[in-house]
Coordinates of C-alpha atoms in Angstrom, one line a residue:
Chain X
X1 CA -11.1 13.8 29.8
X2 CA -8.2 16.3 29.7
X3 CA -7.1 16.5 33.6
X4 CA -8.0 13.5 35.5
X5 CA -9.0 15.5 38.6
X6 CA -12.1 13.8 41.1
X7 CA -13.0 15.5 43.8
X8 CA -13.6 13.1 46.6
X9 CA -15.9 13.3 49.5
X10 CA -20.1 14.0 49.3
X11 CA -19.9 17.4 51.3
X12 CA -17.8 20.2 50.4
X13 CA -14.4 18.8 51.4
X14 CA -12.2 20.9 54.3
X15 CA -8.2 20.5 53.6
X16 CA -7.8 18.6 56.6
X17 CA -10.6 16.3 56.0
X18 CA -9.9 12.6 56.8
X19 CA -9.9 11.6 52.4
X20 CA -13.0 9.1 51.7
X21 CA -12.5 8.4 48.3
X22 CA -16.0 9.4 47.7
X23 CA -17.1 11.6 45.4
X24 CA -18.2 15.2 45.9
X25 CA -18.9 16.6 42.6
X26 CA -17.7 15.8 39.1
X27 CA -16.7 17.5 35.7
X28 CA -15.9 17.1 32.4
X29 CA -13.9 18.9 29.7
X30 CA -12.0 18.1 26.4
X31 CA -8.9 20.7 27.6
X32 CA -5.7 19.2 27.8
X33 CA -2.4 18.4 26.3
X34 CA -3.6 18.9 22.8
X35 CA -5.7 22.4 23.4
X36 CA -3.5 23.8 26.4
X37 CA -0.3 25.6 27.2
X38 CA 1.6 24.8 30.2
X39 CA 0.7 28.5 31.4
X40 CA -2.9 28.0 31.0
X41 CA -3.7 25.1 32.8
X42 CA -4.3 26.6 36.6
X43 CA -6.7 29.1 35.0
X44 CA -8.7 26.0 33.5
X45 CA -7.9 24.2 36.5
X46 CA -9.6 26.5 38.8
X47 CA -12.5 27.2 36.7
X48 CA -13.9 23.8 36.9
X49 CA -13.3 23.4 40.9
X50 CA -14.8 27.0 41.4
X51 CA -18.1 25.5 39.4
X52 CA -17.7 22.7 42.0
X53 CA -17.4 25.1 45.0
X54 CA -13.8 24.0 46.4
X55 CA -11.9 26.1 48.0
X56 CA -8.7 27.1 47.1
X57 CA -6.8 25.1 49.9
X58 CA -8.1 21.8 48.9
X59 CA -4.9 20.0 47.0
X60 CA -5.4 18.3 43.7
X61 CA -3.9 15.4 42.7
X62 CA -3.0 14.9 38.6
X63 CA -2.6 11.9 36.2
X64 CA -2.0 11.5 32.8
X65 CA -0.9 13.6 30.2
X66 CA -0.8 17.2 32.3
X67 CA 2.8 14.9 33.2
X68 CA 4.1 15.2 29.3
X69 CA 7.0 17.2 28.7
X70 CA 4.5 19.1 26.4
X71 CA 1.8 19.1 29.5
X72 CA 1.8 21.5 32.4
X73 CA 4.4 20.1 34.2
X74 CA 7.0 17.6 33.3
X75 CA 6.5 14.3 35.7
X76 CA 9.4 12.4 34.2
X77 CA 8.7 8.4 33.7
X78 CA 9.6 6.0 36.3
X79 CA 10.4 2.6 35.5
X80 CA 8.3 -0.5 35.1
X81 CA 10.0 -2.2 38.6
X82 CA 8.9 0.8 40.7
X83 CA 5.8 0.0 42.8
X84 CA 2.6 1.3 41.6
X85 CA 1.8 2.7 45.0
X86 CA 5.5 4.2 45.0
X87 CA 5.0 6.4 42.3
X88 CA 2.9 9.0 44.4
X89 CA 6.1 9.6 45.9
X90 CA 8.0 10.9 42.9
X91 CA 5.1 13.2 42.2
X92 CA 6.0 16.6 41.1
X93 CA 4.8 20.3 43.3
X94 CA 3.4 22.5 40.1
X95 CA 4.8 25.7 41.4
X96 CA 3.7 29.2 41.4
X97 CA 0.1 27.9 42.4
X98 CA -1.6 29.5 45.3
X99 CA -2.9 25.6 45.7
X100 CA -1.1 22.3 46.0
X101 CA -1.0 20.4 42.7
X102 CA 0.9 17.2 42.6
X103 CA 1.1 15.7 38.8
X104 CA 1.9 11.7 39.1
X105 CA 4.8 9.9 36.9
X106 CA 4.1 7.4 34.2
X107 CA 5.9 4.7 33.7
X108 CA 8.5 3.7 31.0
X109 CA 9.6 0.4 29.9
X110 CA 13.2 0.5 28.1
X111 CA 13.0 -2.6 25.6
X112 CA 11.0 -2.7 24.1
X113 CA 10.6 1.1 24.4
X114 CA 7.0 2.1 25.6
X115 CA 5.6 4.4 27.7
X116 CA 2.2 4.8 29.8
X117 CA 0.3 8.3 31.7
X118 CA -2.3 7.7 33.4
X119 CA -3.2 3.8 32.6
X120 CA -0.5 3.8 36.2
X121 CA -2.9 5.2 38.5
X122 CA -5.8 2.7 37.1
X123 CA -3.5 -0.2 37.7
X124 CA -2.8 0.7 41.0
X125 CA -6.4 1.5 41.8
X126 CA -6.7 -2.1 40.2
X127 CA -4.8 -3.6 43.2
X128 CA -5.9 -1.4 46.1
X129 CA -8.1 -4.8 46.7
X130 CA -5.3 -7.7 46.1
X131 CA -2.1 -5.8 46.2
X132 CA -0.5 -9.4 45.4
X133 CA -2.5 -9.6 42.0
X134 CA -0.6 -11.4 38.8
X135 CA -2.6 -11.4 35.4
X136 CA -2.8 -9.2 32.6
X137 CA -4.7 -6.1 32.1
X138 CA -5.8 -4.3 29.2
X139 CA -6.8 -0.8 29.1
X140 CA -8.6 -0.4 25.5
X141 CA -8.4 3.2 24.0
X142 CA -7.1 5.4 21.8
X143 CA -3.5 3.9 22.7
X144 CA -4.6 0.4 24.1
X145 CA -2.1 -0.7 27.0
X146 CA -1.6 -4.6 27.6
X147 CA -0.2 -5.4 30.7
X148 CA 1.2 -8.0 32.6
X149 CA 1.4 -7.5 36.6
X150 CA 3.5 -9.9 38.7
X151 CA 2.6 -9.1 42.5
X152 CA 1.4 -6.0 41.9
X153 CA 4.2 -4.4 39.9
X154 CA 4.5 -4.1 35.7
X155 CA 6.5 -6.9 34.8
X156 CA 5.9 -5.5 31.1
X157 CA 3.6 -3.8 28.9
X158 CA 2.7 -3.0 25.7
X159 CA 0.7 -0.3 23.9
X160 CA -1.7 -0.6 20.2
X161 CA -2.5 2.2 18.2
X162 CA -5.9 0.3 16.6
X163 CA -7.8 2.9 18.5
X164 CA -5.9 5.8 16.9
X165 CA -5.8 3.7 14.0
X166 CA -9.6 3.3 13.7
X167 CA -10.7 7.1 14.5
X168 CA -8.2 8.0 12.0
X169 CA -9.1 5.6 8.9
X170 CA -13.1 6.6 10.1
X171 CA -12.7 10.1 10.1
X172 CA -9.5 10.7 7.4
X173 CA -8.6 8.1 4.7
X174 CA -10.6 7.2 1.8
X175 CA -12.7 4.6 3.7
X176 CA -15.0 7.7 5.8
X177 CA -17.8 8.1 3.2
X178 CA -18.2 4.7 3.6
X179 CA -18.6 4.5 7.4
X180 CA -20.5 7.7 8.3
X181 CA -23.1 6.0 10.7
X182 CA -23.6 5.9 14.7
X183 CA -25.4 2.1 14.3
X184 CA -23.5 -1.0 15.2
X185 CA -24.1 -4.5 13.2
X186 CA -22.2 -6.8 15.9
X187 CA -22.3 -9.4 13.6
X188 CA -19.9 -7.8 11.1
X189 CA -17.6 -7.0 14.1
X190 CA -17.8 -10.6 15.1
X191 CA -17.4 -12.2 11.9
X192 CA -14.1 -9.3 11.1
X193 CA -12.5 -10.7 14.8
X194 CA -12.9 -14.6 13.1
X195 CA -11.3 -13.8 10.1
X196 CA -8.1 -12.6 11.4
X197 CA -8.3 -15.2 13.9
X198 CA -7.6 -17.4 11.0
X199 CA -5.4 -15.0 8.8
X200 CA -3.7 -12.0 10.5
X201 CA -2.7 -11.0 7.6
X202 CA -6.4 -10.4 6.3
X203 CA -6.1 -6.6 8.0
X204 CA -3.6 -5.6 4.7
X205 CA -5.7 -7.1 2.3
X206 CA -9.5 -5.7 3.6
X207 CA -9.5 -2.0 4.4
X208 CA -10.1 -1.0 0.9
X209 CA -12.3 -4.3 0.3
X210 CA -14.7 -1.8 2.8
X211 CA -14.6 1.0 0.4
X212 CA -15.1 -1.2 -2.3
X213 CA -17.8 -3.0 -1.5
X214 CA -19.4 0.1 -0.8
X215 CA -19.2 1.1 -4.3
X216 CA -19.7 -2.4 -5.5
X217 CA -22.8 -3.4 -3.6
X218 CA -24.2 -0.4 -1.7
X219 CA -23.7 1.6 1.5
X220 CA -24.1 -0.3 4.6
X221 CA -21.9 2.1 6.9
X222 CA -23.4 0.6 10.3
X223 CA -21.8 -3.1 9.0
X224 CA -18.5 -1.5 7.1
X225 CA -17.4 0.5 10.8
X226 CA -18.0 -2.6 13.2
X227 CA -16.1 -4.4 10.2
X228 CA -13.6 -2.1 10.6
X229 CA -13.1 -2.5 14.2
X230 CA -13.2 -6.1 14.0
X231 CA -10.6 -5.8 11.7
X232 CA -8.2 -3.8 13.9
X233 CA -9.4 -5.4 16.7
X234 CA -8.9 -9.0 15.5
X235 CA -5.5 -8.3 14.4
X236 CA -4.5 -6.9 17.9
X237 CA -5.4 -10.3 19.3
X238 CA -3.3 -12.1 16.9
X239 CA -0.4 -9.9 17.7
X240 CA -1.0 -10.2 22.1
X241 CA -1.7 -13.8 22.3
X242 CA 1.0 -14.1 24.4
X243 CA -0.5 -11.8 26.4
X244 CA -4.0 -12.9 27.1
X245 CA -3.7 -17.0 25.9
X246 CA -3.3 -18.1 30.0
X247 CA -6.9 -15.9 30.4
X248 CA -8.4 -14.4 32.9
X249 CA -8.2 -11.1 31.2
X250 CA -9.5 -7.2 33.4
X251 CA -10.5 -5.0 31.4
X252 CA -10.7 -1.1 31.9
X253 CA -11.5 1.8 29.7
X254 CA -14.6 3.1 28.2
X255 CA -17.4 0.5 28.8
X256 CA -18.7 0.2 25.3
X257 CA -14.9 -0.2 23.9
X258 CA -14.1 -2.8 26.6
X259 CA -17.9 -5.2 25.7
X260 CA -16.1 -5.2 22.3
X261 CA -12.9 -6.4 23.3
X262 CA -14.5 -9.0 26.0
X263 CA -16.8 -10.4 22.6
X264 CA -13.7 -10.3 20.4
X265 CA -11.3 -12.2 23.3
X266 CA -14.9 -14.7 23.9
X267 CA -13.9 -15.9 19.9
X268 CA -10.7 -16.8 20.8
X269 CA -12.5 -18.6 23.7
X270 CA -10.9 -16.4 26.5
X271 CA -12.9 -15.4 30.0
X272 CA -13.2 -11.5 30.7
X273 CA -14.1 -9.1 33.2
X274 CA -14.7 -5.8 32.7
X275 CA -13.8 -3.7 35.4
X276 CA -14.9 -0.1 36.7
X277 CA -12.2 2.5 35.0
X278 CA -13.8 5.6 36.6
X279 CA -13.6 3.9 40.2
X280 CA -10.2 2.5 39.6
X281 CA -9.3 6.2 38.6
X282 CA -10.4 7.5 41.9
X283 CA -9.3 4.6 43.9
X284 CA -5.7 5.3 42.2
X285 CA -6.3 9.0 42.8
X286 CA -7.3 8.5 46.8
X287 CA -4.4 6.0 47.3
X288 CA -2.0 8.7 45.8
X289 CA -3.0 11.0 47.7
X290 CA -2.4 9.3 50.9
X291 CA 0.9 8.3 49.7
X292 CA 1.4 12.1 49.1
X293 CA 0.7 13.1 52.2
X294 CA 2.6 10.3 53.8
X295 CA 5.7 11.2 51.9
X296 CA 5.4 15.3 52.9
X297 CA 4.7 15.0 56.1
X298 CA 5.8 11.9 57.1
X299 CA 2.1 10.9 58.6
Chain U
X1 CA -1.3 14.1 -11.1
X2 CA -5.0 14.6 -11.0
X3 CA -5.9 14.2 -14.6
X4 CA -3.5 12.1 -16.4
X5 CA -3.4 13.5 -19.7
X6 CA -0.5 13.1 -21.7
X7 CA 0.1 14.6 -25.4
X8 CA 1.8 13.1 -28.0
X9 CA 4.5 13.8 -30.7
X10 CA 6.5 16.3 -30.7
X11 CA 5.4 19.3 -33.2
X12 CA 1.8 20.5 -32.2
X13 CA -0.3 18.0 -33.4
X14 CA -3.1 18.3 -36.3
X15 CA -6.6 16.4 -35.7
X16 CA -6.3 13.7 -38.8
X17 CA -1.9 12.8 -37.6
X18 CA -1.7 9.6 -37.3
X19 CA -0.6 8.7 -33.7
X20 CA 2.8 8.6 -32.6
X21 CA 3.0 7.9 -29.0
X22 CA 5.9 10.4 -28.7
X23 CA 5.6 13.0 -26.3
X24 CA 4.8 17.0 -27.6
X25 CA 4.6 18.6 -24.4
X26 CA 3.5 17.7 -20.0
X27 CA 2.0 19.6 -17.5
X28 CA 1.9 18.4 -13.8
X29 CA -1.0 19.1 -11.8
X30 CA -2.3 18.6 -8.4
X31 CA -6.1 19.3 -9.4
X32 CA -8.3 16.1 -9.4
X33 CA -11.4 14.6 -8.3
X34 CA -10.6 15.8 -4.5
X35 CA -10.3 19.5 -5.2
X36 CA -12.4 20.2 -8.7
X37 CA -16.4 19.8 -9.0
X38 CA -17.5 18.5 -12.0
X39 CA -18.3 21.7 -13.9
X40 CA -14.8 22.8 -13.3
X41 CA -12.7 20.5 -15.5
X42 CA -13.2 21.9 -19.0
X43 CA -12.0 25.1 -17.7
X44 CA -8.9 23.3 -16.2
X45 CA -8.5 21.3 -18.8
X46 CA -8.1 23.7 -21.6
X47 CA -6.0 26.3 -19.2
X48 CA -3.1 23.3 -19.0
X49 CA -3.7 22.4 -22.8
X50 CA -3.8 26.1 -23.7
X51 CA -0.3 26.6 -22.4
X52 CA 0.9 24.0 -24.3
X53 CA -0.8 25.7 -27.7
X54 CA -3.2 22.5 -27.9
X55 CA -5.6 23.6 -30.7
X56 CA -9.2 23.0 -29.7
X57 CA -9.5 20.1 -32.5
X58 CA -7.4 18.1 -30.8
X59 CA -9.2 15.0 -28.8
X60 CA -8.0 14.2 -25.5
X61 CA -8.1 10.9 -23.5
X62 CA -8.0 11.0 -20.1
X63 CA -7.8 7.9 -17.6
X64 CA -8.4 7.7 -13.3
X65 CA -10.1 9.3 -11.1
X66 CA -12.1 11.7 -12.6
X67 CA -13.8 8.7 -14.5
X68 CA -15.3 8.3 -10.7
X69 CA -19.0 8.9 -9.7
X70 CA -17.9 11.9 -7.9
X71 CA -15.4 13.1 -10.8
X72 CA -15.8 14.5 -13.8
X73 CA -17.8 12.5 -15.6
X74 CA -18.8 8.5 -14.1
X75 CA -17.2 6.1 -16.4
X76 CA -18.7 2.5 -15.0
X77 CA -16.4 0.0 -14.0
X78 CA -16.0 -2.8 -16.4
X79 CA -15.8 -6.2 -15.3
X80 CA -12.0 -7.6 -15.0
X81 CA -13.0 -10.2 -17.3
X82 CA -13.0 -7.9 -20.3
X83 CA -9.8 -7.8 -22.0
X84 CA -8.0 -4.1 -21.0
X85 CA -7.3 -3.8 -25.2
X86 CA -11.4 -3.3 -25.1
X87 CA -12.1 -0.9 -21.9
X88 CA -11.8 1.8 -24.3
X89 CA -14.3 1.1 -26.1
X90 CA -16.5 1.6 -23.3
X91 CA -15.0 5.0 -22.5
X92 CA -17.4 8.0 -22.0
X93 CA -17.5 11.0 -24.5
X94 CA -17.7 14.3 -22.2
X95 CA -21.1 16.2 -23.2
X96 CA -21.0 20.1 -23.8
X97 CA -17.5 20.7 -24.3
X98 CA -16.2 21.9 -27.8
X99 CA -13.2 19.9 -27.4
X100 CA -13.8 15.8 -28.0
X101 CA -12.6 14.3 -24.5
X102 CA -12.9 10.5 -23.9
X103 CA -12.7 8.7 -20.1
X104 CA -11.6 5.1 -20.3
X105 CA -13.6 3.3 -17.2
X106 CA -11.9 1.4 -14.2
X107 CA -11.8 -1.9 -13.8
X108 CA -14.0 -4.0 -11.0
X109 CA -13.9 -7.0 -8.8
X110 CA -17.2 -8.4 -7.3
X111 CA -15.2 -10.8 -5.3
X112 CA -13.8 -9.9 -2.6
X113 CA -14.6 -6.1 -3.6
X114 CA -12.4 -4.5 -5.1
X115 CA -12.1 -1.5 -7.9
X116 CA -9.3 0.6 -10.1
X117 CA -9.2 3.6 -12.1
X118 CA -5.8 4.7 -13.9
X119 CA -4.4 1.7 -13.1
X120 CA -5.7 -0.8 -15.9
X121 CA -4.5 2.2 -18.8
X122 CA -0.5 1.3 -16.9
X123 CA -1.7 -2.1 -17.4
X124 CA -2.1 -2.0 -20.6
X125 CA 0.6 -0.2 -21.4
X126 CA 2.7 -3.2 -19.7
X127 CA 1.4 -6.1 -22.5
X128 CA 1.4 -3.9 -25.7
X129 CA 4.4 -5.4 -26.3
X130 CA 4.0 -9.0 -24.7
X131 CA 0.0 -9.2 -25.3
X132 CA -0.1 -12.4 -24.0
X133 CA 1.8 -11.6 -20.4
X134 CA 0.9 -14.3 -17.8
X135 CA 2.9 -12.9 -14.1
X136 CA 2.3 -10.3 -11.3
X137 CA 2.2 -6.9 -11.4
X138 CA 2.6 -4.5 -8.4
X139 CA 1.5 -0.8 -8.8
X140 CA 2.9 0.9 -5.4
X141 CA 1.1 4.2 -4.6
X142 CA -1.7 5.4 -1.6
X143 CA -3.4 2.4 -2.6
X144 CA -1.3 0.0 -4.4
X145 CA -2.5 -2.8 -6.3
X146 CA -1.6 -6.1 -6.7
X147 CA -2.7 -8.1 -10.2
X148 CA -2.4 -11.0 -11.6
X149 CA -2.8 -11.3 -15.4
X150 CA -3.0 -14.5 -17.3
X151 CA -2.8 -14.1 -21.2
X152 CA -3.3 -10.0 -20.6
X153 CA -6.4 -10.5 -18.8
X154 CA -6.6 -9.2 -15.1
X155 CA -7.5 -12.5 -13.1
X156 CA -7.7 -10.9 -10.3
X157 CA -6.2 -8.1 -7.7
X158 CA -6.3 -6.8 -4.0
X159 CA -5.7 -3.1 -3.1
X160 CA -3.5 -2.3 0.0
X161 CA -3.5 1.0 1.9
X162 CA -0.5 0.8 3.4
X163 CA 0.8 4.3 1.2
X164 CA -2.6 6.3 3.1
X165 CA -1.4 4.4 6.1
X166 CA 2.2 5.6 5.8
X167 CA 0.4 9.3 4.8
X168 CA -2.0 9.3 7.9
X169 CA 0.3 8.2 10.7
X170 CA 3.3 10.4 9.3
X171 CA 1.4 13.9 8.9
X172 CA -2.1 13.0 11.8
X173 CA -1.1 10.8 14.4
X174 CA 1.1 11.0 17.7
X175 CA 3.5 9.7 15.8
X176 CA 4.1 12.5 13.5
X177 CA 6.5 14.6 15.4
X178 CA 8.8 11.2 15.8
X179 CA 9.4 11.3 11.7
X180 CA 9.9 14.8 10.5
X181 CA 12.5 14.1 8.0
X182 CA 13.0 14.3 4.6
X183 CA 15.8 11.8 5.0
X184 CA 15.9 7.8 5.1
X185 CA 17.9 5.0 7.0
X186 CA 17.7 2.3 4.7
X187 CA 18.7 -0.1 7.5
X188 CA 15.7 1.0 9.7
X189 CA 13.5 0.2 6.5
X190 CA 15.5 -3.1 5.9
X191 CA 15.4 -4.2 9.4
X192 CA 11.5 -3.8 9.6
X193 CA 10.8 -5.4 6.4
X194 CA 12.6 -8.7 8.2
X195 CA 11.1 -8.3 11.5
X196 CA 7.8 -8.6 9.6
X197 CA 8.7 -11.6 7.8
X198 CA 9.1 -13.5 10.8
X199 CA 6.2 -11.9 12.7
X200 CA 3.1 -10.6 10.5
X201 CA 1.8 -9.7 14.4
X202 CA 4.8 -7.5 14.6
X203 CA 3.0 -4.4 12.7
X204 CA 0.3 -3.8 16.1
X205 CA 2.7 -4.0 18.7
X206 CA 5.7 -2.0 17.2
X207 CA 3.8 1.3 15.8
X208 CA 3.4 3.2 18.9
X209 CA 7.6 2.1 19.5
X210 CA 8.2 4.6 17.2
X211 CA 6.9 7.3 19.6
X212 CA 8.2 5.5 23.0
X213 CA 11.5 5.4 21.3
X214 CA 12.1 9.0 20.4
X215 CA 10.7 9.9 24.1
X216 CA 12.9 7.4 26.1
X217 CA 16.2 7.2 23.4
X218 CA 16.3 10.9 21.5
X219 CA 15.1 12.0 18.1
X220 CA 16.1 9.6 14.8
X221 CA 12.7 11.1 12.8
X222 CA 15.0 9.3 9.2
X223 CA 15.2 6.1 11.8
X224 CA 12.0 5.9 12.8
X225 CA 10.6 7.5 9.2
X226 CA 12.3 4.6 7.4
X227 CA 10.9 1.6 10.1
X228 CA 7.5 3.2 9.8
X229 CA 7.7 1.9 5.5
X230 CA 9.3 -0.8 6.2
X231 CA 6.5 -2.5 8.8
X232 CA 3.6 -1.3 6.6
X233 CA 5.4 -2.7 3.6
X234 CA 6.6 -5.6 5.3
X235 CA 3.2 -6.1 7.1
X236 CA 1.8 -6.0 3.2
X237 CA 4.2 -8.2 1.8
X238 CA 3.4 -11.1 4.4
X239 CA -0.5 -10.4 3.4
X240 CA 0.4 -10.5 -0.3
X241 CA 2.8 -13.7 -0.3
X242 CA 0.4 -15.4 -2.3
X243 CA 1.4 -13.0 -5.2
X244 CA 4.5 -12.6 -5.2
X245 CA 6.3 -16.1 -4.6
X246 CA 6.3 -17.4 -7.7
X247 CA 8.7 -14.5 -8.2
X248 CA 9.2 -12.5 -11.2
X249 CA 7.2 -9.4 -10.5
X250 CA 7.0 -6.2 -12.2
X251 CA 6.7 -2.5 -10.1
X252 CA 5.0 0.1 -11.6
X253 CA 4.6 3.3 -9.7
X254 CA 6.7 6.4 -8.4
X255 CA 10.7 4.8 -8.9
X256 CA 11.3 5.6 -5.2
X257 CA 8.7 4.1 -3.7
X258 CA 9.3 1.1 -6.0
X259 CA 12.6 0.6 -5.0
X260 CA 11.2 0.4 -2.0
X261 CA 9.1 -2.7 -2.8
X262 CA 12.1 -3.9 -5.1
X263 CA 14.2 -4.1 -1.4
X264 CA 11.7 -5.7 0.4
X265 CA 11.0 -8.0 -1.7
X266 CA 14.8 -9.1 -2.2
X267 CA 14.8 -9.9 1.6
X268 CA 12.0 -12.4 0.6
X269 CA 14.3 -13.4 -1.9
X270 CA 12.1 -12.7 -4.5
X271 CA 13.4 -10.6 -8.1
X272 CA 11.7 -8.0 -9.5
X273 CA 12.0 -5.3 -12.5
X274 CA 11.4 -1.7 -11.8
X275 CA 8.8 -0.7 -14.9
X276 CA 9.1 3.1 -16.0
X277 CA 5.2 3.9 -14.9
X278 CA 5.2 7.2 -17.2
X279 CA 6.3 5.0 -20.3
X280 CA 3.3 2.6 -20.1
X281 CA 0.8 5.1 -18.9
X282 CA 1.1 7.2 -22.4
X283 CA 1.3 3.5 -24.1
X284 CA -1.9 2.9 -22.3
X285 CA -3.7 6.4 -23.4
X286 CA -2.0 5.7 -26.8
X287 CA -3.5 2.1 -27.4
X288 CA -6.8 3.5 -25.9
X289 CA -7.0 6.4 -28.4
X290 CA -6.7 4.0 -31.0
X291 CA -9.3 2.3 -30.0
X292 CA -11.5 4.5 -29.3
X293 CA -10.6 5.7 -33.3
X294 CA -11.5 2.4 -34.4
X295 CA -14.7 1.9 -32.4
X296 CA -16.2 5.5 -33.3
X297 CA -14.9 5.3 -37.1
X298 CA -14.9 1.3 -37.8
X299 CA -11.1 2.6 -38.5

């Protein structure tokens, strides 16, 4: 999803509308940061609410990469300390709109150096239930976020590129001929996650090995791509285990993605929960909102 | 080069010379089993060999990739048990073209998986003077292999990706506009290289650092260019340890990227010689010719 926009509420929503947090009506679309330029984004913008019949003095509230400096609208970063229900309230006005936009902050962490857009407005949706919550999260995806929360704040995160890593070696390198299929042997996942378990160095020395086997011993694409996820995905846990080692690991992102990290984190013994990412989203989103308001108009 | 061909001697040579090894003339090309169909290489072939005034008598040898099942002509692996003195007997004589060509085959691993094409010709080239060479070999490139030989026999090898790696995270990932440079910190690259020796984890949690860190702390693209080879190297060297620490290995490859490997593996402590990979791949096709003489003429 480009621009992280839900539209709450189950009727056509009035601006001054008590906010429910339910949804209204939902879309889809591929367009953002990578398609559009910052001058085309209200046109796409109010495209897909006029599908949804909203009216044009409804606001919209924004998270994710529309904040880039090569988004719509540069949100710049906040720190890690902030309070995830304080970044609302550095939210930046997209002007020269006929309606309210408000694009969220990320969050930065100086040393080591990594950034997050978007994953912020999960995590606080996270705690909307138990703003007190410690534990670590980890939001699998293209640019997998591991974070640890200490009363509700980021006491420090840290971001993988397997999932970058995996659609690029897939879809780019030498390996693709030899993983062109849309089945799934779990057992080759499985048995990838082990092996690094016992050798993370295994990842160097087997991502030709599936190109070669291949050759070798015939195509078996479904086994040679959940190998290769295992393989990424097993070397990840060896590099976080002193993220997820005490447990009790929530999970949020795309639900197939997030079964395989809960069945690769079950090797290494470790209890998972996967959570809800498109209600945390909105939950994040509502919570903004209110935040939003509270901060303009002092309600 | 896409098909490594290399002529001999010095004056145009005559079908019945005897072989020399000495160099006549070289052409550079970038046409190869990713860009040519099979029909196409006799035409390419004899436009490169036409402009050095290569009469049509003249055999040619040819070695790699378009000895692959989707090159030129499929030579089969041969099994890395077979001396690399006798892959050329195995070679495969090109059908329909007026001119004799010869491809030598690769060489293949069952277990784990693994293949070569070009690189067992360098190989050979490497023991025609020291037939019975027992030591490690490293052969840096997009996919650089690691050998062992014992008495001039491959005993066995692993391929590493780390140079597609390097190529696909440079030029398609987020990370690419962090490392546009053409020039190079050798700290950056030294620093990584001993980060990595005392974390093989490091490699997954540091990648996406590159980007955070030209976001948060300004452009250093040679910086971050440099740190990029040196935790895909260093990530390889850690994998490949049980190669390399008995020490004493040779590089055979491009001379910058194998003073790359030299440097790395000096922080390990480890010595190594720099081979001159041109030098023993025209050894190779010259030793293969030879053979190929012997076996078609009892020579």
């Amino acid at each position: 999803m480009g621009v992280n926009s839900l539209i709450n509420r189950r009727q056509p929503p009035g601006p001054k509308d008590p906010i429910s947090g339910e949804i209204y009506a939902k879309r889809d679309s591929n367009q953002g940061m990578l398609s559009l330029m910052p001058e085309q984004y209200p046109t796409v913008l109010e495209h897909h609410l006029d599908a949804c019949k909203i009216s044009c003095d409804i606001p919209v509230v924004v998270c994710g990469m529309a904040g880039a400096a090569t988004g719509w609208l540069e949100a710049p970063y906040r720190p890690i300390s902030e309070k995830l229900i304080d970044l609302a309230a550095y939210s930046v006005r997209v002007p020269s709109t006929t309606r309210c936009v408000s694009i969220i902050p990320g969050l930065k962490q100086c040393v080591p150096a990594d950034v997050m857009r978007g994953e912020e407005t999960q995590l606080l949706g996270l705690i909307a239930e138990d703003p007190g919550f410690t534990g670590i999260v980890c939001l699998p995806g293209t640019h997998t976020k591991w974070v640890k929360l200490d009363k509700g704040t980021v006491k420090s995160f840290t971001t993988c590129m397997s999932g970058e890593l995996f659609a690029l070696l897939s879809t780019q390198s030498v390996l693709k001929t030899s993983l062109n299929s849309d089945r799934w042997d779990n057992n080759a996942f499985e048995n990838a996650v082990l092996e690094l378990s016992k050798d993370p160095g295994k990842l160097a020395t087997s991502l030709f090995g599936l190109r070669a086997s291949d050759l070798l011993n015939g195509h078996q694409p479904q086994s040679a791509k959940a190998r290769l996820s295992g393989l990424l995905i097993g070397y990840e846990l060896m590099s976080m285990k002193h993220y997820w080692e005490q447990g009790n690991v929530r999970l949020v992102g795309d639900p197939s993605l997030c079964k395989r990290y809960q069945a690769a984190l079950f090797i290494h013994k470790i209890q998972s929960t996967v959570e809800n990412a498109e209600a945390l989203t909105l939950k994040g989103l509502t919570l903004s909102f209110q935040r939003i308001q509270e901060h303009t108009y002092g309600a």
